[in-house]
PDB file of C-alpha atoms in Angstrom:
ATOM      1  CA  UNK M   1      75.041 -24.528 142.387  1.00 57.00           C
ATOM      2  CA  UNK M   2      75.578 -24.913 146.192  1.00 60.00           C
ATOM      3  CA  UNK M   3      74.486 -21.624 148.273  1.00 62.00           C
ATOM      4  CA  UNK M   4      76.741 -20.122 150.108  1.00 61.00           C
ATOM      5  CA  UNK M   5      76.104 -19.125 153.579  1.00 60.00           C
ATOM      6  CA  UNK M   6      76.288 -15.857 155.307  1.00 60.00           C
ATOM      7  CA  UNK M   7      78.143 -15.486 158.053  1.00 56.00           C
ATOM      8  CA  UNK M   8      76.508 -13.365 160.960  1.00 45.00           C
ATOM      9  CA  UNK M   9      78.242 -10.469 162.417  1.00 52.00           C
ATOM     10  CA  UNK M  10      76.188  -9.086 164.422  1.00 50.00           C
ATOM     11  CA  UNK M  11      73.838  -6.064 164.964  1.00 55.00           C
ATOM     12  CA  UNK M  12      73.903  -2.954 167.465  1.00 54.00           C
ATOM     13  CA  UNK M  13      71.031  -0.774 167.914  1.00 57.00           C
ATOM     14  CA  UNK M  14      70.893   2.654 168.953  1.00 64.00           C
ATOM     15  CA  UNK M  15      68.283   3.493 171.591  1.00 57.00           C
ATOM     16  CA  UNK M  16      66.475   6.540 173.393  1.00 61.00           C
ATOM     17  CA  UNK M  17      63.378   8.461 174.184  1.00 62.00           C
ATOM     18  CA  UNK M  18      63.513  10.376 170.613  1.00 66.00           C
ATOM     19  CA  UNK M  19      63.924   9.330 166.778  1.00 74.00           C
ATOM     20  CA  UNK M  20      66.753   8.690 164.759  1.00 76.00           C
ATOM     21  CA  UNK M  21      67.071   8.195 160.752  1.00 79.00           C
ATOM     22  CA  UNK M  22      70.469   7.053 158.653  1.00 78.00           C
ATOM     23  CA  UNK M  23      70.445   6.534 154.887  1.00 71.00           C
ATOM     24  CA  UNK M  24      72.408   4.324 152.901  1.00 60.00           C
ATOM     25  CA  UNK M  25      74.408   7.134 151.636  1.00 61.00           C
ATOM     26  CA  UNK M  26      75.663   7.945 155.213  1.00 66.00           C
ATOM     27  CA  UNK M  27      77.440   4.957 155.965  1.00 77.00           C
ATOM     28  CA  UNK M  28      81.033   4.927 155.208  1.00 71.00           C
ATOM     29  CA  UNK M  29      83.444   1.946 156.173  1.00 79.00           C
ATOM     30  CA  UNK M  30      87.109   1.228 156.323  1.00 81.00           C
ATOM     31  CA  UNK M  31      88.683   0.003 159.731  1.00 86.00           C
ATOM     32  CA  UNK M  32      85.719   1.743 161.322  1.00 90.00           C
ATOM     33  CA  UNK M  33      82.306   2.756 160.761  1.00 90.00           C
ATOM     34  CA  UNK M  34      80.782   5.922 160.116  1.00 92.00           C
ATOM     35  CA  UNK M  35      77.213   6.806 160.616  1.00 91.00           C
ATOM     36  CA  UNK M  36      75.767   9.906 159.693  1.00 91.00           C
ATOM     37  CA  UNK M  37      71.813  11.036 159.923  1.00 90.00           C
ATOM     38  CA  UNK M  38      69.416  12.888 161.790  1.00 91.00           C
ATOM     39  CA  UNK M  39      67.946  12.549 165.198  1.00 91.00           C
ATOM     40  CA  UNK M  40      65.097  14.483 167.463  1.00 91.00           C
ATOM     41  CA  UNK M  41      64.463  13.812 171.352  1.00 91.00           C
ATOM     42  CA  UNK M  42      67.064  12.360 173.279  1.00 91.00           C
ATOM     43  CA  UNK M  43      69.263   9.339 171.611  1.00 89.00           C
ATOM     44  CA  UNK M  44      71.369   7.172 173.248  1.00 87.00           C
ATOM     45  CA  UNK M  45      74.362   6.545 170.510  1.00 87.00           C
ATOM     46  CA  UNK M  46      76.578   4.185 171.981  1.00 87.00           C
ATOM     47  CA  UNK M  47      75.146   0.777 171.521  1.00 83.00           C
ATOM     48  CA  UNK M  48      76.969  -1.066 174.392  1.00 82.00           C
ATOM     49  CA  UNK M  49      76.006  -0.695 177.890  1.00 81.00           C
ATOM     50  CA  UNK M  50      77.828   2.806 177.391  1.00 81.00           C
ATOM     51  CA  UNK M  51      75.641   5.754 177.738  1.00 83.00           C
ATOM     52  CA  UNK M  52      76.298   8.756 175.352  1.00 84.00           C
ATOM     53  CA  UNK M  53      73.122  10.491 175.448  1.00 85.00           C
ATOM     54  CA  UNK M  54      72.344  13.771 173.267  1.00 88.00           C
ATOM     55  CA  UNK M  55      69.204  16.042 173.014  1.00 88.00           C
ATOM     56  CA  UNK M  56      68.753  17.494 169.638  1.00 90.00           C
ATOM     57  CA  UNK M  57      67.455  21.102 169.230  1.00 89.00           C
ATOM     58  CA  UNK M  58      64.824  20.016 166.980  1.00 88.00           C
ATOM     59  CA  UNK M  59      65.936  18.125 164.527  1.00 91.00           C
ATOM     60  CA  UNK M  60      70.170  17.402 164.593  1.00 92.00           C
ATOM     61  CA  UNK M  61      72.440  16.538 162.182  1.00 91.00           C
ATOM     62  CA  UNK M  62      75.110  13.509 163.469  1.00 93.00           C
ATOM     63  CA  UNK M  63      78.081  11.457 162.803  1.00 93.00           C
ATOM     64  CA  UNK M  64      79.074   8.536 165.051  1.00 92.00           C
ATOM     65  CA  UNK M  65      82.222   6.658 164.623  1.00 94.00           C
ATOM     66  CA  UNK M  66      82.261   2.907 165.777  1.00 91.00           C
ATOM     67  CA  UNK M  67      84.674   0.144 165.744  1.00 90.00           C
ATOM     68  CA  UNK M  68      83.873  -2.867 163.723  1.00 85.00           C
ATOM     69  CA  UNK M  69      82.682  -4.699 166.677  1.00 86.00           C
ATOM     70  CA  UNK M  70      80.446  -1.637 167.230  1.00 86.00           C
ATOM     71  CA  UNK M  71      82.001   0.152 169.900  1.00 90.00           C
ATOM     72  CA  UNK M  72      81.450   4.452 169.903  1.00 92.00           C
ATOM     73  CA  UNK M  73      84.321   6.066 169.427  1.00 94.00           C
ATOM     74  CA  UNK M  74      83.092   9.743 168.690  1.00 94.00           C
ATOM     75  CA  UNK M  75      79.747  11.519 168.231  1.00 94.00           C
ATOM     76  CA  UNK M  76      79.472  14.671 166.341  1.00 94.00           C
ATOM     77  CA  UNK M  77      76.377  16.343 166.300  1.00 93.00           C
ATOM     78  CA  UNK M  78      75.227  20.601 164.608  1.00 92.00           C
ATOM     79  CA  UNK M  79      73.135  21.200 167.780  1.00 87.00           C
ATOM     80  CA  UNK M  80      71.728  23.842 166.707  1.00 86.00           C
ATOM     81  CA  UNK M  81      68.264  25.204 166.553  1.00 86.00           C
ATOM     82  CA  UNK M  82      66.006  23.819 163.280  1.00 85.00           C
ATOM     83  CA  UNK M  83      66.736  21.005 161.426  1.00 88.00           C
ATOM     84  CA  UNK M  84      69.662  19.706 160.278  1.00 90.00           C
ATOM     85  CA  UNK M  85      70.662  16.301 158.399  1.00 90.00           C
ATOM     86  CA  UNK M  86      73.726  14.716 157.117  1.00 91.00           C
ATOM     87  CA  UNK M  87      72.692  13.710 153.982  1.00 87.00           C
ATOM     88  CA  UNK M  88      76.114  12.289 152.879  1.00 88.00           C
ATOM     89  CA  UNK M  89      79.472  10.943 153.860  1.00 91.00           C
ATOM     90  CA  UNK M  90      82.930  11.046 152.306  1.00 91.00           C
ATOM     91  CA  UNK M  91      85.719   9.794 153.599  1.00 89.00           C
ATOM     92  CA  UNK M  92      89.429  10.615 152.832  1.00 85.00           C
ATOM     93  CA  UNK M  93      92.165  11.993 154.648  1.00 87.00           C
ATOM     94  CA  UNK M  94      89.278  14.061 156.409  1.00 92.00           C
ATOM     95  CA  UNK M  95      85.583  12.892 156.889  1.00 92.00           C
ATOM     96  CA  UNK M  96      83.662  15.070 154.850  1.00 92.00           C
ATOM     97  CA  UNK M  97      79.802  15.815 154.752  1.00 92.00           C
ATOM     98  CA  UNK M  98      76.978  17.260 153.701  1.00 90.00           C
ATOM     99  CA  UNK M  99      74.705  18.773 156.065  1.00 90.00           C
ATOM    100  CA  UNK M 100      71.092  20.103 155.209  1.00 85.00           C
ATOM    101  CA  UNK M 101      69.204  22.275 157.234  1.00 82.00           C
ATOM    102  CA  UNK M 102      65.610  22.852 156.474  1.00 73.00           C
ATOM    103  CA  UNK M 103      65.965  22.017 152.684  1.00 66.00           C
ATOM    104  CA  UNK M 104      67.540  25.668 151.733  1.00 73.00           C
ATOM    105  CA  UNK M 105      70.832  25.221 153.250  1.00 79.00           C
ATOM    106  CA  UNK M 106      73.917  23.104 152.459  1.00 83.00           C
ATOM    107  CA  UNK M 107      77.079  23.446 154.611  1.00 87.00           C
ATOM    108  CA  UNK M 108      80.177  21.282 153.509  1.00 90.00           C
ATOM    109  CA  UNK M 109      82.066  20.030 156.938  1.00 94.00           C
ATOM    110  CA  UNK M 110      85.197  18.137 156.873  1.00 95.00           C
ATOM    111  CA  UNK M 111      86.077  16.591 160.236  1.00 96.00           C
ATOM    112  CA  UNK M 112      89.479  15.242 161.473  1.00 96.00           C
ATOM    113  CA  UNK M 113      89.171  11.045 161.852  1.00 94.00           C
ATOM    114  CA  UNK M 114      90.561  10.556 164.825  1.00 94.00           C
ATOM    115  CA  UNK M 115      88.862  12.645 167.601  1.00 95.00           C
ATOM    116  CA  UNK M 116      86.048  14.375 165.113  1.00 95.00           C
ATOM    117  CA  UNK M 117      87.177  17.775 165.395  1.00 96.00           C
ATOM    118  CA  UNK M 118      85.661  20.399 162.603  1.00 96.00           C
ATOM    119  CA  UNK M 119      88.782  21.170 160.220  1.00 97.00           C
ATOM    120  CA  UNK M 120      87.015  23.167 158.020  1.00 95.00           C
ATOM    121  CA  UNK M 121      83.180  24.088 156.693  1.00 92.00           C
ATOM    122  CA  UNK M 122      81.421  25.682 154.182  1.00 87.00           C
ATOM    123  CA  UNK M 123      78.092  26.785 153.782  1.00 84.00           C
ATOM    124  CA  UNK M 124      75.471  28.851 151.169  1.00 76.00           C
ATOM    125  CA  UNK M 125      71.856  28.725 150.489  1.00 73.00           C
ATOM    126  CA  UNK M 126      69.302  28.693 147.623  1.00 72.00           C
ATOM    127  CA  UNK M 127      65.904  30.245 147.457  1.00 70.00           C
ATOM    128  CA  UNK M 128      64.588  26.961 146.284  1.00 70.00           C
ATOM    129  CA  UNK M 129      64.157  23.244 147.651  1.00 75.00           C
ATOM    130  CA  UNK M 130      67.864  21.675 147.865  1.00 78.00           C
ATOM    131  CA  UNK M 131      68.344  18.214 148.396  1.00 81.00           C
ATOM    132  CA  UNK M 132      71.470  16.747 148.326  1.00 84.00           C
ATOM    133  CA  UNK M 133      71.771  12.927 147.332  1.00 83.00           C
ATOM    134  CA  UNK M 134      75.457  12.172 147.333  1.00 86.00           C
ATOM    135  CA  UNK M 135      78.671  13.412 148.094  1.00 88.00           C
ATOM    136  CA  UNK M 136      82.391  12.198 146.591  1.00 86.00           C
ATOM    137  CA  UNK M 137      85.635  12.452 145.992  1.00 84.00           C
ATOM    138  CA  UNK M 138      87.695  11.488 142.918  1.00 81.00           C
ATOM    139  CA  UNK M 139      91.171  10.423 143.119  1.00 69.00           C
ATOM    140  CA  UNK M 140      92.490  13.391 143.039  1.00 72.00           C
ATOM    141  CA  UNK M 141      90.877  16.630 145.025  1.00 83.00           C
ATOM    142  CA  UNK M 142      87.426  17.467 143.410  1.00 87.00           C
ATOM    143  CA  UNK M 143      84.520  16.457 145.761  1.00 89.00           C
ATOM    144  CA  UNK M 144      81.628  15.986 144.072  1.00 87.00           C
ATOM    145  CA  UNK M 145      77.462  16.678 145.386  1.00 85.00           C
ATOM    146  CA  UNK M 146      75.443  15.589 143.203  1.00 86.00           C
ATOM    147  CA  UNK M 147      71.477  16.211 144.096  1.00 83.00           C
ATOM    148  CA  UNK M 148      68.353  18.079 143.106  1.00 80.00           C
ATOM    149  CA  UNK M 149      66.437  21.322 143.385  1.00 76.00           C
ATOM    150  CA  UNK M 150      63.214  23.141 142.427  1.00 71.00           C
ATOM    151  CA  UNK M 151      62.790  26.997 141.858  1.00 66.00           C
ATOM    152  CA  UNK M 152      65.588  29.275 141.667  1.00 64.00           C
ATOM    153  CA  UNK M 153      69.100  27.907 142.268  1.00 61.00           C
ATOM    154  CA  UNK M 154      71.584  30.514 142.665  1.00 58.00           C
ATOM    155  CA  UNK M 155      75.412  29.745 143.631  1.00 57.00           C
ATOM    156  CA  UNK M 156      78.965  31.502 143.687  1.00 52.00           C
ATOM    157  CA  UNK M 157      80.393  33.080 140.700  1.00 47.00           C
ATOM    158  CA  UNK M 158      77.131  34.278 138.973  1.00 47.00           C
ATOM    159  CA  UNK M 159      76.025  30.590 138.251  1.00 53.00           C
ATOM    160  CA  UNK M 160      71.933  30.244 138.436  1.00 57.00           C
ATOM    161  CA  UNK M 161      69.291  28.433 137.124  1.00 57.00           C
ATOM    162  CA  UNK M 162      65.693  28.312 137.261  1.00 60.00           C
ATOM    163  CA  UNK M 163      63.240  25.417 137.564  1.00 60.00           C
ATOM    164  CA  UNK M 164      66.495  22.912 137.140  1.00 60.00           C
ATOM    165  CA  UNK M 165      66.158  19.532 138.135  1.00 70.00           C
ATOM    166  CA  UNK M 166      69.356  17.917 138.677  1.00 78.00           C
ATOM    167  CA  UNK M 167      72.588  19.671 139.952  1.00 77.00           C
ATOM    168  CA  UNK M 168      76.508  18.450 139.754  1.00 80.00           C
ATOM    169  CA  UNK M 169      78.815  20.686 141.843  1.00 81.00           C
ATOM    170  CA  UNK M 170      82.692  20.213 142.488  1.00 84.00           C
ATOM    171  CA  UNK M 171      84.737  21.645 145.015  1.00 86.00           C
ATOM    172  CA  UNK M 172      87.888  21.734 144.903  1.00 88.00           C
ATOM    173  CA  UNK M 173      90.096  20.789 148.102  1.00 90.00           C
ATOM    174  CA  UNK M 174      92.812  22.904 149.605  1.00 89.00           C
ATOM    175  CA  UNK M 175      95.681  21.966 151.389  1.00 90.00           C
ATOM    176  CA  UNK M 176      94.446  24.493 154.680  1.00 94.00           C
ATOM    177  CA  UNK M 177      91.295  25.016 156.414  1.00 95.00           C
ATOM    178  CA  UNK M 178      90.734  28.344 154.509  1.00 92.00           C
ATOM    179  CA  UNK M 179      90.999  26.461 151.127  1.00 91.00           C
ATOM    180  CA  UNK M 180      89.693  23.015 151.824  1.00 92.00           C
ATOM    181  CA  UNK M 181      86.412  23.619 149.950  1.00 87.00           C
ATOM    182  CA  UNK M 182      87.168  25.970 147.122  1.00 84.00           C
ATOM    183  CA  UNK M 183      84.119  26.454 145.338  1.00 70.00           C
ATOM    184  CA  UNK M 184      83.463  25.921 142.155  1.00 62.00           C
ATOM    185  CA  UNK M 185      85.704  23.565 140.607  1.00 59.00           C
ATOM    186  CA  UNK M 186      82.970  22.407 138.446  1.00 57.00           C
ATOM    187  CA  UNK M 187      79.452  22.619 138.352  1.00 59.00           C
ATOM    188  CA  UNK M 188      76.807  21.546 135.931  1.00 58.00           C
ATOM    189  CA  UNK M 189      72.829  22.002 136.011  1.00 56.00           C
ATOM    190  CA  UNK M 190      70.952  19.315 134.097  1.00 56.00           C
ATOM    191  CA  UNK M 191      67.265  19.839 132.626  1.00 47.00           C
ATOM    192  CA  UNK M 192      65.148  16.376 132.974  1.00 50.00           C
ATOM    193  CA  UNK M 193      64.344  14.401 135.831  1.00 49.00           C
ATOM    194  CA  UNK M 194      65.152  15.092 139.191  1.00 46.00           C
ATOM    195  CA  UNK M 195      67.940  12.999 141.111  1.00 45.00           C
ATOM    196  CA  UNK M 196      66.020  10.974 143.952  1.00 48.00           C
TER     197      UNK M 196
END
């Protein structure tokens, strides 16, 4: 057969003093882009000749929106003290993510699309090594992590396990801040090997 050729669209690059890290999981696309990852030092996030600088306090969780030609449109970032990732992106009528902080913490955010505005969170933590790998939604209004864990796992409603691998939790989603991440719509622990 013939090849087919690519067509070249271009590339952006983010730039700064400091570090910054995105995974394949925290890139979400439909008429924009959405970025999500971690950064330390001071990154520039606006690849144009824009400047939209930000400092992390240690270690930051962020989201940037861009335009398909690659033009910023918002930045959020946790600024706060530790370290924070977002370790996955969902996107629905709200952008929801999962941030880590220091692999014992998991807080659910869901921001509003158009100016990034926080319209509602959730957060708890385990006594064990948490990592989420992937967060989303069905069709209807369960969103779905699904990651993995070490030690002692203990979440609402009396659920817990113990030297667990692999974890499947569902939330389900309100209609109002207060009950956008109900917790637990489902959730599932899975003996065997761990979810990398």
């Amino acid at each position: 057969g013939t090849p087919h050729a690519q067509n070249y669209q271009g590339a952006k690059r983010l730039s700064g003093t400091g570090a910054c890290d995105v995974q394949g999981n925290d890139v979400m696309v439909d008429q924009n882009v959405y970025v999500g990852g971690s950064f330390s030092g001071t990154v520039d996030l606006d690849p144009s000749a824009g400047v939209s600088n930000r400092t992390a306090n240690g270690t930051d969780g962020f989201i940037a929106k861009y335009d398909h030609g690659g033009n910023l449109l918002w930045v959020y970032s946790t600024n706060t003290s530790g370290n924070q990732q977002v370790t996955g992106l969902n996107l629905g009528s709200k952008l929801n993510a999962a941030v880590q902080t220091s692999n014992s913490s998991i807080s659910l955010i869901a921001l509003e699309t158009a100016n990034a505005s926080l319209y509602a969170s959730t957060s708890f933590s385990t006594s064990s090594a948490i990592k989420v790998n992937k967060i989303a939604k069905n069709s209807q209004t369960v969103l779905y992590l699904v990651g993995s864990f070490s030690g002692n796992f203990m979440m609402s409603g009396g659920i817990s396990a113990v030297g667990t691998d692999a974890f499947l939790m569902g939330f389900t989603i309100g209609s109002t801040p207060s009950t956008y991440f109900s917790f637990p719509a489902r959730t599932s622990v899975v003996s065997g090997p761990r979810v990398d």
